[in-house]
Short mmCIF file of C-alpha atoms in Angstrom, two decimals:
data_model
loop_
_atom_site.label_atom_id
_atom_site.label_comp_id
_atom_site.label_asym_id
_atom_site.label_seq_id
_atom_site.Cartn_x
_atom_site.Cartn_y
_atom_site.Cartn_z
CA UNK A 213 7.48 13.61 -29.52
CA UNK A 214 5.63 16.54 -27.95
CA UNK A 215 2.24 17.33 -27.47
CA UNK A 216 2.62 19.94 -29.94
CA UNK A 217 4.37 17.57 -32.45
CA UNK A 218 0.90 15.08 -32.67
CA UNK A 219 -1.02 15.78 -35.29
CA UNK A 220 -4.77 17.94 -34.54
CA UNK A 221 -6.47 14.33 -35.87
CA UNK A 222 -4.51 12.16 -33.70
CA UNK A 223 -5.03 14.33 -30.45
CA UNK A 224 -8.67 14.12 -31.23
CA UNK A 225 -8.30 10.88 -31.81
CA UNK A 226 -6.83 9.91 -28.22
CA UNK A 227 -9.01 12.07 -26.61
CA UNK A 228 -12.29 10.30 -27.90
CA UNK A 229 -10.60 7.36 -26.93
CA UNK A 230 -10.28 8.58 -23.32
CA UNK A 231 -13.20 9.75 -23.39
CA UNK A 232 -15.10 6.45 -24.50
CA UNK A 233 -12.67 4.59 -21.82
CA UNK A 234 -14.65 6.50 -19.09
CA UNK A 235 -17.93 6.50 -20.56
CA UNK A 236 -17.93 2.64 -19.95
CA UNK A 237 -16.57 2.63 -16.46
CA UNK A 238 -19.59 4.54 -15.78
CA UNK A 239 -21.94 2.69 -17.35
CA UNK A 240 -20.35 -0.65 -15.88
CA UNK A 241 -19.57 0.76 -12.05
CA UNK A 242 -21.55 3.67 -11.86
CA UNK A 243 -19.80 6.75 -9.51
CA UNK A 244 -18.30 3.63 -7.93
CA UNK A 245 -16.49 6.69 -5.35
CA UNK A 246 -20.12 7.48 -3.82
CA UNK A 247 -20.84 3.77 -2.37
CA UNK A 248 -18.15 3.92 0.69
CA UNK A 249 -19.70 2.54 4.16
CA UNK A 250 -21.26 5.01 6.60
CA UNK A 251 -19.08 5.30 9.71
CA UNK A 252 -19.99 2.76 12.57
CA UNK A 253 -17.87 2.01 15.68
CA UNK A 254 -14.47 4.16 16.39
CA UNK A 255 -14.30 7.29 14.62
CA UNK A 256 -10.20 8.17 13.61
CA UNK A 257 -12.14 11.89 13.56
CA UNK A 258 -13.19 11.63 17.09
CA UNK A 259 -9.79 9.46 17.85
CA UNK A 260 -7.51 13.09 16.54
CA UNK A 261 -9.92 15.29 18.89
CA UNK A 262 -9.31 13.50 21.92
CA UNK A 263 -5.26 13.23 20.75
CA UNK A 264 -5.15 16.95 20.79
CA UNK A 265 -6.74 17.86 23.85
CA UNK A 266 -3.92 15.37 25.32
CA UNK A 267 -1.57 16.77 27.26
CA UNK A 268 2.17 15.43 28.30
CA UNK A 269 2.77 18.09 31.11
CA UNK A 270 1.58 20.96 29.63
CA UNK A 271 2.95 20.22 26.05
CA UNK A 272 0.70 18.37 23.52
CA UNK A 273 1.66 15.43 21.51
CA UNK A 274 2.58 15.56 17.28
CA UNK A 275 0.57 16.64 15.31
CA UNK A 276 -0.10 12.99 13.14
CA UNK A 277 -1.17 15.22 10.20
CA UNK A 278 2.34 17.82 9.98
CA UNK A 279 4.82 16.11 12.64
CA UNK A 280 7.71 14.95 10.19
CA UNK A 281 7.62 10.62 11.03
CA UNK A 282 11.48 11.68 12.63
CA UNK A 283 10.42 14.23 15.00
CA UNK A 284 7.59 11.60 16.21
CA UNK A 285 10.17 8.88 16.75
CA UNK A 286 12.49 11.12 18.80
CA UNK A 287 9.45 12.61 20.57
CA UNK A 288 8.35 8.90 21.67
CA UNK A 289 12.20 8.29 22.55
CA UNK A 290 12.56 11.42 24.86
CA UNK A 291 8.96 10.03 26.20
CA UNK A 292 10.24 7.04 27.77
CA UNK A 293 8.43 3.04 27.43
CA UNK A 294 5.59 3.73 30.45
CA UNK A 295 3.78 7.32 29.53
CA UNK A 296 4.10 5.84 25.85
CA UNK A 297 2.44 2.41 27.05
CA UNK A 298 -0.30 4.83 28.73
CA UNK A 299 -0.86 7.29 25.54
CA UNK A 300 -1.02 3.45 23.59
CA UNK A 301 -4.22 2.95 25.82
CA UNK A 302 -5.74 6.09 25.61
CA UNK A 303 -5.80 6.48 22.40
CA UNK A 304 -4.83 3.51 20.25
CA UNK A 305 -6.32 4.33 16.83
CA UNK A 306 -3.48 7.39 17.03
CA UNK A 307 -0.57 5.69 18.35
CA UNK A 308 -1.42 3.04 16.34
CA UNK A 309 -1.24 4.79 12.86
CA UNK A 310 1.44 7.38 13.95
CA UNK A 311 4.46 7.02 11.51
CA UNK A 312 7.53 7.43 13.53
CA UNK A 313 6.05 6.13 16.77
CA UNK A 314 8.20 2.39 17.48
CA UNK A 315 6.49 -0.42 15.95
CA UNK A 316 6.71 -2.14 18.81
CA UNK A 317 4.34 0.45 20.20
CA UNK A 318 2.16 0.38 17.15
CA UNK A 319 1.69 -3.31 17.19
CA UNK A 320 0.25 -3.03 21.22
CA UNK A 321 -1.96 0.19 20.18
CA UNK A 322 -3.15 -1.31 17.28
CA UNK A 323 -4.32 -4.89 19.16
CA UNK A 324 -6.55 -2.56 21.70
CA UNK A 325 -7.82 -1.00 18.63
CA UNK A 326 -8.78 -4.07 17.22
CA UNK A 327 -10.41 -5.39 20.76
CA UNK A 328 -12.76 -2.32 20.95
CA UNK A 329 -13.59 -2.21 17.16
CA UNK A 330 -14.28 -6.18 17.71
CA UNK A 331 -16.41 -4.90 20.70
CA UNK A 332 -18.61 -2.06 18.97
CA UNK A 333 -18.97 -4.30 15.78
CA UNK A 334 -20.30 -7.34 17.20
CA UNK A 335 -23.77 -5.87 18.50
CA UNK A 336 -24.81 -5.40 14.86
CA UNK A 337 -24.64 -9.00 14.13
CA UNK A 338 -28.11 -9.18 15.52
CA UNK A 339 -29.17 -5.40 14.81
CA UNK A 340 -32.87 -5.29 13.41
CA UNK A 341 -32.58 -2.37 12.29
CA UNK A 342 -29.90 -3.50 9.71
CA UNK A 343 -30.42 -5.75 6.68
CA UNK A 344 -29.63 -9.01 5.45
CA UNK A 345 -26.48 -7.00 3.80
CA UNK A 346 -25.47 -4.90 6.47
CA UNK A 347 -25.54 -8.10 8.99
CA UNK A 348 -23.52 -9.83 6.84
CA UNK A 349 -21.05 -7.41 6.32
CA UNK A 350 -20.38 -6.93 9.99
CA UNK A 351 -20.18 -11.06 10.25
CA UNK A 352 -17.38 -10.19 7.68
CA UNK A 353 -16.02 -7.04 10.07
CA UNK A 354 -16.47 -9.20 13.27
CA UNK A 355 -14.23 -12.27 11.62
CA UNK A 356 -11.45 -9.75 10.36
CA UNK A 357 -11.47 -8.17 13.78
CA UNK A 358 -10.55 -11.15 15.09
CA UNK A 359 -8.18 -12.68 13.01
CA UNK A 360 -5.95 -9.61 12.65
CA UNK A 361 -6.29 -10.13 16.47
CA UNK A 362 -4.48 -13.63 16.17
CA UNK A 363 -1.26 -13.47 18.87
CA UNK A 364 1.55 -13.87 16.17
CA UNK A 365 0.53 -11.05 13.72
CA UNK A 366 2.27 -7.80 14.06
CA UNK A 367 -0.66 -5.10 12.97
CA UNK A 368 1.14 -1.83 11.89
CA UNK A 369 -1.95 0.24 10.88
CA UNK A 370 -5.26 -0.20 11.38
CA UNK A 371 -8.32 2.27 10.76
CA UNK A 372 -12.24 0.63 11.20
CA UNK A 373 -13.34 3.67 10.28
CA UNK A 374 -15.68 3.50 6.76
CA UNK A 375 -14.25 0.50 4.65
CA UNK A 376 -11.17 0.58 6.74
CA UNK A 377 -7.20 0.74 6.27
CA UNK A 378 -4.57 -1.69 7.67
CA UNK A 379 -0.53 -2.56 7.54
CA UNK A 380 1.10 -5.36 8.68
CA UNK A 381 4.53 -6.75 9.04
CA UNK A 382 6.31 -9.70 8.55
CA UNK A 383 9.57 -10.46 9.98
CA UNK A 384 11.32 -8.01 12.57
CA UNK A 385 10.75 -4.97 10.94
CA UNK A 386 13.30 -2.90 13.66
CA UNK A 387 16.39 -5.13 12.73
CA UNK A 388 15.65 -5.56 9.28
CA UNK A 389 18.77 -4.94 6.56
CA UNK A 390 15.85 -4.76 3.63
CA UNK A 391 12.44 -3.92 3.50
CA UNK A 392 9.59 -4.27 0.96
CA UNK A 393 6.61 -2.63 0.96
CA UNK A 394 3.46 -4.06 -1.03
CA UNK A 395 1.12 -1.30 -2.48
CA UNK A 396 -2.08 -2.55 -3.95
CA UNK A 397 -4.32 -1.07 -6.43
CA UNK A 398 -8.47 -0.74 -6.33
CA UNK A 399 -10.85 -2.72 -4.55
CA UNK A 400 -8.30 -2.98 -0.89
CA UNK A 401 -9.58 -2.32 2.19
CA UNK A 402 -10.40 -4.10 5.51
CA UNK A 403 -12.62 -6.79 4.24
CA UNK A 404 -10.04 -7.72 1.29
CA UNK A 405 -6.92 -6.82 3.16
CA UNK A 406 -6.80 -11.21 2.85
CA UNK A 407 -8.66 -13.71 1.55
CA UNK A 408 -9.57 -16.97 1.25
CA UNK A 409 -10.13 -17.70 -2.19
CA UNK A 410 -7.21 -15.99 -4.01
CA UNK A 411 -5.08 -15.52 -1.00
CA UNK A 412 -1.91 -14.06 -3.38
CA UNK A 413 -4.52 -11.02 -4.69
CA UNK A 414 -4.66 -9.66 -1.42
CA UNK A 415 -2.12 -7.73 0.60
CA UNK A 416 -0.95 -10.16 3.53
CA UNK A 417 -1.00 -13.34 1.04
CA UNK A 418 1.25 -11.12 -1.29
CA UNK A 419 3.48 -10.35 1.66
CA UNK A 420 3.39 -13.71 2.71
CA UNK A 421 4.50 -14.44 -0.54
CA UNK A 422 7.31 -12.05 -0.76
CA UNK A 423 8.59 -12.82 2.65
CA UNK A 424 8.59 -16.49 2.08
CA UNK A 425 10.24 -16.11 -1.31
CA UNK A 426 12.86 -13.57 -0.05
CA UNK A 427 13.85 -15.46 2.62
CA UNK A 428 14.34 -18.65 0.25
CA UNK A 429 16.31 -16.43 -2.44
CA UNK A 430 18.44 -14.76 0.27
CA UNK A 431 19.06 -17.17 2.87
CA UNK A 432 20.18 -15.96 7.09
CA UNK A 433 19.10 -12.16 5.56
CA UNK A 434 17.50 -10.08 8.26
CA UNK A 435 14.21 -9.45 5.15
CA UNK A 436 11.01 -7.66 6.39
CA UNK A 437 7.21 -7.32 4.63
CA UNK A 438 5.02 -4.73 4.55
CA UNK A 439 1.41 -5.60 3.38
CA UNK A 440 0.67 -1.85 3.18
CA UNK A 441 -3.64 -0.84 2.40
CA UNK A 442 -2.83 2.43 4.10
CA UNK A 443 -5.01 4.65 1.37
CA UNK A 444 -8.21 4.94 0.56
CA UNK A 445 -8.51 2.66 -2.97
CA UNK A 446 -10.67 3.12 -6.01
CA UNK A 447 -13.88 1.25 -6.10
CA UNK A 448 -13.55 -1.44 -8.69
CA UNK A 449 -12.52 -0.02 -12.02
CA UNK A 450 -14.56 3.38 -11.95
CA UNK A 451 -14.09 6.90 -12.54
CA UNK A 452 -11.58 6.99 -9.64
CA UNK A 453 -9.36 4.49 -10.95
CA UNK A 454 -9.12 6.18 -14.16
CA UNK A 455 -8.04 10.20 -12.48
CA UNK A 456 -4.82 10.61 -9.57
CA UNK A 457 -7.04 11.65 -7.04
CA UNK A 458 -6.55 9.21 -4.71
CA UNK A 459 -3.31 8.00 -5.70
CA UNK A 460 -2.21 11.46 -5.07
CA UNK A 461 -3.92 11.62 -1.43
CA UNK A 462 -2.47 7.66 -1.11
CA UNK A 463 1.33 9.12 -2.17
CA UNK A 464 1.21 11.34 1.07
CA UNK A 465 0.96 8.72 3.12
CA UNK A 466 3.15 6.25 1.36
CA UNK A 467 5.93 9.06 2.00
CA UNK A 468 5.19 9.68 5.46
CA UNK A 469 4.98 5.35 5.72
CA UNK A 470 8.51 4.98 4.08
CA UNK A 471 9.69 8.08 6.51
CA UNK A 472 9.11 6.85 9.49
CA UNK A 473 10.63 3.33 9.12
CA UNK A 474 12.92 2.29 11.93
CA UNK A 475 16.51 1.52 11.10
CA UNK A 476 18.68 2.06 8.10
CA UNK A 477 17.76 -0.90 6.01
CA UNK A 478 17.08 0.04 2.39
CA UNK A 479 13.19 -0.22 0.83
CA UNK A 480 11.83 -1.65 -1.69
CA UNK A 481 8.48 -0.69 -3.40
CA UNK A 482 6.56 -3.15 -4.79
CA UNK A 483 3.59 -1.36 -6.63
CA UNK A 484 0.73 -3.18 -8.42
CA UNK A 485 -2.19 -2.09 -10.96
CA UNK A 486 -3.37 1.30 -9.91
CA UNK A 487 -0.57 1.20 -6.70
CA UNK A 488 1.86 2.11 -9.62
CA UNK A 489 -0.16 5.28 -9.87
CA UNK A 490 1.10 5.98 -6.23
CA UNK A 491 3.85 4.97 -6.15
CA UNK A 492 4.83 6.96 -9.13
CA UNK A 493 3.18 10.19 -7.58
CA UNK A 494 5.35 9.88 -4.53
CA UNK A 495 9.00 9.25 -6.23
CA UNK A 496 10.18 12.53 -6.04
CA UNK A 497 10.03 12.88 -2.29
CA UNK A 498 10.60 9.13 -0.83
CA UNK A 499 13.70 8.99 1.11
CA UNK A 500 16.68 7.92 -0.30
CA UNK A 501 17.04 4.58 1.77
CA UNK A 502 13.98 3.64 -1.19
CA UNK A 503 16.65 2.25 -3.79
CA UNK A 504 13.93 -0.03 -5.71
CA UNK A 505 10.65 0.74 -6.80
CA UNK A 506 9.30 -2.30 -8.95
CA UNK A 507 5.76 -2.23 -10.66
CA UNK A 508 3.40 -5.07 -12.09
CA UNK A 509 0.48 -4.43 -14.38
CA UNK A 510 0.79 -0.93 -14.13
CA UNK A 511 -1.86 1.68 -16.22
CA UNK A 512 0.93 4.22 -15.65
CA UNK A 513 2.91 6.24 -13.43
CA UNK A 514 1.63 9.41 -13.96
CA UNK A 515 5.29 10.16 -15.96
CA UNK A 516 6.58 10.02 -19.59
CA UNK A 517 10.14 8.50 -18.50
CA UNK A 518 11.51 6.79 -15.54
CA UNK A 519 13.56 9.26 -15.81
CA UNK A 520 10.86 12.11 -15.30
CA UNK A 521 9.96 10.40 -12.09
CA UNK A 522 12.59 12.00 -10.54
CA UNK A 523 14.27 9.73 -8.22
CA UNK A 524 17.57 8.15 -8.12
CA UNK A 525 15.87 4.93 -7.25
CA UNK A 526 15.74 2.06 -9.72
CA UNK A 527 12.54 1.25 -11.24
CA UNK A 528 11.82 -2.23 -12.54
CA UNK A 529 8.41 -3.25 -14.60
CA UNK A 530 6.81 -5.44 -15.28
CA UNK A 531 3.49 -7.45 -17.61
CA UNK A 532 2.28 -10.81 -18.31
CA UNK A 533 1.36 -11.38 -21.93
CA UNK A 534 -2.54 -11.88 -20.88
CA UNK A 535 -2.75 -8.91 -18.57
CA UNK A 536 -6.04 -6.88 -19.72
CA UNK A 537 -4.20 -4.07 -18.31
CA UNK A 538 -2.39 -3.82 -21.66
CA UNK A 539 -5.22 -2.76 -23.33
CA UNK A 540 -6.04 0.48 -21.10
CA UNK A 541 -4.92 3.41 -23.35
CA UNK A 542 -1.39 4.37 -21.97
CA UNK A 543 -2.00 8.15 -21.75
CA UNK A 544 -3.30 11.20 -19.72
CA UNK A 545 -5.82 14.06 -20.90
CA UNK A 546 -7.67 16.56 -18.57
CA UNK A 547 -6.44 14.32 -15.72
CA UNK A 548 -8.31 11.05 -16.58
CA UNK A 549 -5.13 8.42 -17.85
CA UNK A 550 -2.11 7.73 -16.47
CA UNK A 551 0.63 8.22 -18.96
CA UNK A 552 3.30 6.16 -20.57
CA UNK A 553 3.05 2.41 -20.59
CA UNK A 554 6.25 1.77 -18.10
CA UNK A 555 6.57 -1.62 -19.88
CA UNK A 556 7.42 0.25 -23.08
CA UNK A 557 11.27 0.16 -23.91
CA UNK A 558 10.96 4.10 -24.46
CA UNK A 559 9.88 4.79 -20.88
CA UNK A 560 13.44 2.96 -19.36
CA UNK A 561 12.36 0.55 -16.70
CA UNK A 562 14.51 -2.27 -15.94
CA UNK A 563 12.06 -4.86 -17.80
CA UNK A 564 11.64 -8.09 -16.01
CA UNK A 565 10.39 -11.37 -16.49
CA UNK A 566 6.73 -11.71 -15.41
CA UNK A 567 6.47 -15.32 -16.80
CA UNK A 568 4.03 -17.57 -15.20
CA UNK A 569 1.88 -14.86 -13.89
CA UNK A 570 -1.54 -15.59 -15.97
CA UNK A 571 -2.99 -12.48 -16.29
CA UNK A 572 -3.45 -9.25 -13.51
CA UNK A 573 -4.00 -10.71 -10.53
CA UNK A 574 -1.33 -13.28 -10.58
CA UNK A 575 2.04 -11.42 -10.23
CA UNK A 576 2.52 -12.65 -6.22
CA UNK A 577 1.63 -16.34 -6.99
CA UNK A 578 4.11 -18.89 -5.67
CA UNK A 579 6.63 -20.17 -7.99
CA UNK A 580 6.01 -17.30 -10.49
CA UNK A 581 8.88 -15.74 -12.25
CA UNK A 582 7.28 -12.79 -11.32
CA UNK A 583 7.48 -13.51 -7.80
CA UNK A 584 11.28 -14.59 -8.21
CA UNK A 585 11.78 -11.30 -9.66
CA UNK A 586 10.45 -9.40 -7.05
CA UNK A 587 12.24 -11.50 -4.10
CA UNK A 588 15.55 -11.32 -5.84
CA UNK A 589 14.92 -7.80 -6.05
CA UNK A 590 13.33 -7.17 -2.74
CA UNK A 591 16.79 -9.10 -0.96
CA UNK A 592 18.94 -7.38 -3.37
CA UNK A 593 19.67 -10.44 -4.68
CA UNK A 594 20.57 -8.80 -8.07
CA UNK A 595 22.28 -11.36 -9.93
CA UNK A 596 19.07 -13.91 -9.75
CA UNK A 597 16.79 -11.28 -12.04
CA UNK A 598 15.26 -12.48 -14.88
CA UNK A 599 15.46 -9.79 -17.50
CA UNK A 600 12.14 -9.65 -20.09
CA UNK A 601 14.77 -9.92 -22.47
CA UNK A 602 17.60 -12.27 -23.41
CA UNK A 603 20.26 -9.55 -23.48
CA UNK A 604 20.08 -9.09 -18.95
CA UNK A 605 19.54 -5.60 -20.27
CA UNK A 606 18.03 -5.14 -16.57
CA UNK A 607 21.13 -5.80 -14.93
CA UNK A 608 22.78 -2.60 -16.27
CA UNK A 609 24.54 -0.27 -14.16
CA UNK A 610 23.80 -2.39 -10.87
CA UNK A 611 27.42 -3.12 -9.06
CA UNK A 612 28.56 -2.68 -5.63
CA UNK A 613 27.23 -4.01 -2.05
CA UNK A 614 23.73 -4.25 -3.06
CA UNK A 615 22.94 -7.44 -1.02
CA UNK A 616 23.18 -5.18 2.23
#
């Protein structure tokens, strides 16, 4: 059905609905995208001016903002290990977030990032001038500092700046045959990049998950994890969380991320809540080594059909039965929704078991079936899918050397 085949009554209808949807976030969250963190410590604004007065010779370095992620990786290679080291210590918060620059390379800019955003932070643990909040926020700053600083973690991104970004990896990321990527959805930045208390919300305990899981479904494969809070995420469920805005800005990066991956092994997408929203934004131009692209409690992908997503990639989806998510109208008017339901048999995902799950927040946990899902399809591990249905209607079409 077209827009032009709903009934006048029903279109009113939906957009009243909408309409009423948002009228709550804002009397719930407020204009949740107004209450980001004023900029303390490292600036990545003042990091890109002193990148582009650099000079290599006479010729300046890419330009992190238009430099396609392959012309940074040969530009690094022509560069040669010590001048790269150097440009690594001058100016970490660049190299360190440059997509196409060797990971290796990332992962030493990115700890001398974290030592002098450890250093600038820690003064405002006794700053008088700040309040009972803002000391204990940068007690919270000062402890992530450091443990993203622990010697065996392999920091791919990181950004201080405001609430903060970050990436890391798990596994060796330069030899790996398959890689997954975890996008989150709202609330994911530097002080929920982990946690404690509901370690397999956040992104590293989801990777952990993954990584763990993969390895176990796919035993001896060379696997590698992303835990990927690379864009800036909706406050809570607000205004933002209901419009593209920042899923679109977020798909920009996620294409440049997937870009400048090292090797040939083939990517996997694993996009949850309002991540699906990015994910779905960027289809049409990720690379073709992305083969899977597998959502979980999604509002919508900003598409009718998987079809309409326009990439030959597969897309799997996926719900548990108690996910509130299901009760978020599936549609988009004046740019506040996102679209068809991708669980819905119409829209033609791969549906997959989410058993086990318990609700929006679970999908990662530990002997899930959701998590099985995602590791069989992560190690392209096909055959071990659990379709949402009886009839392996998910398997369809998939044949071949897909456990490369």
């Amino acid at each position: 059905m077209t827009s032009a085949d709903v009934p006048p009554s029903l279109t009113v209808l939906r957009t009243l609905l909408v309409l009423g949807v948002v009228l709550v976030m804002l009397a719930t969250t407020g204009w949740t995208a107004l209450r980001h963190r004023p900029p303390s410590g490292p600036s990545m604004e003042a990091a890109l001016a002193a990148w582009e007065r650099e000079r290599i010779g006479d010729v300046p370095p890419p330009d992190p903002a238009t430099a396609p992620p392959r012309a940074v990786a040969d530009w690094f290679a022509a560069l040669g290990p010590r001048r790269a080291a150097g440009l690594a210590e001058r100016h970490p918060f660049v190299v360190g977030n440059l997509d196409g620059a060797p990971p290796a390379l990332r992962y030493r800019a990115n700890r001398i990032g974290l030592t002098r955003a450890l250093a600038a932070e820690r003064p405002r643990l006794d700053d008088p001038r700040l309040s009972a909040e803002g000391r204990h926020e940068a007690r919270r700053r000062v402890d992530r500092f450091v443990s993203l600083l622990a010697p065996e973690r392999r920091i791919l991104a990181f950004d201080p700046t405001g609430t903060g970004r970050a990436a890391e990896v798990l596994g060796d990321l330069e030899r790996a045959r398959r890689i997954s990527v975890i996008v989150p959805g709202v609330d994911t930045h530097l002080l929920t990049f982990q946690k404690t208390h509901g370690r397999y919300t956040a992104p590293v305990g989801m990777a952990q998950a993954l990584y763990e899981a993969e390895r176990r479904t796919a035993p001896g494969s060379r696997v590698a994890v992303i835990a990927w809070a690379g864009y800036t995420t909706p406050a809570r469920v607000g205004v933002d969380a209901a419009t593209g805005r920042l899923a679109a800005t977020g798909a920009d990066r996620l294409v440049r991320l997937t870009e400048g991956l090292p090797g040939k092994g083939r990517v996997a997408l694993f996009c949850h809540s309002y991540g699906s929203v990015l994910c779905g934004l960027a289809a049409p131009r990720l690379p073709e080594r992305v083969t899977d692209l597998a959502v979980a409690g999604s509002p919508g992908m900003r598409a009718e059909t998987a079809a309409d997503l326009g990439t030959p990639a597969r897309i799997w989806a996926m719900r548990d039965a108690g996910d509130w998510i299901a009760d978020v109208p599936h549609l988009e008017l004046g740019g506040v929704g996102h679209g068809a339901d991708p669980v819905a048999p119409e829209f033609g995902a791969r549906l997959v078991s989410a058993a086990g799950a318990a609700g929006h927040t679970g999908y990662f946990e530990p002997g899930t079936e959701s998590l099985g899902n995602f590791a069989a399809i992560g190690a392209g591990a096909f055959e071990r899918v659990v379709c949402a249905r009886a009839d392996r209607a998910c398997h369809g079409g998939i044949s071949g050397d897909t456990g490369l």
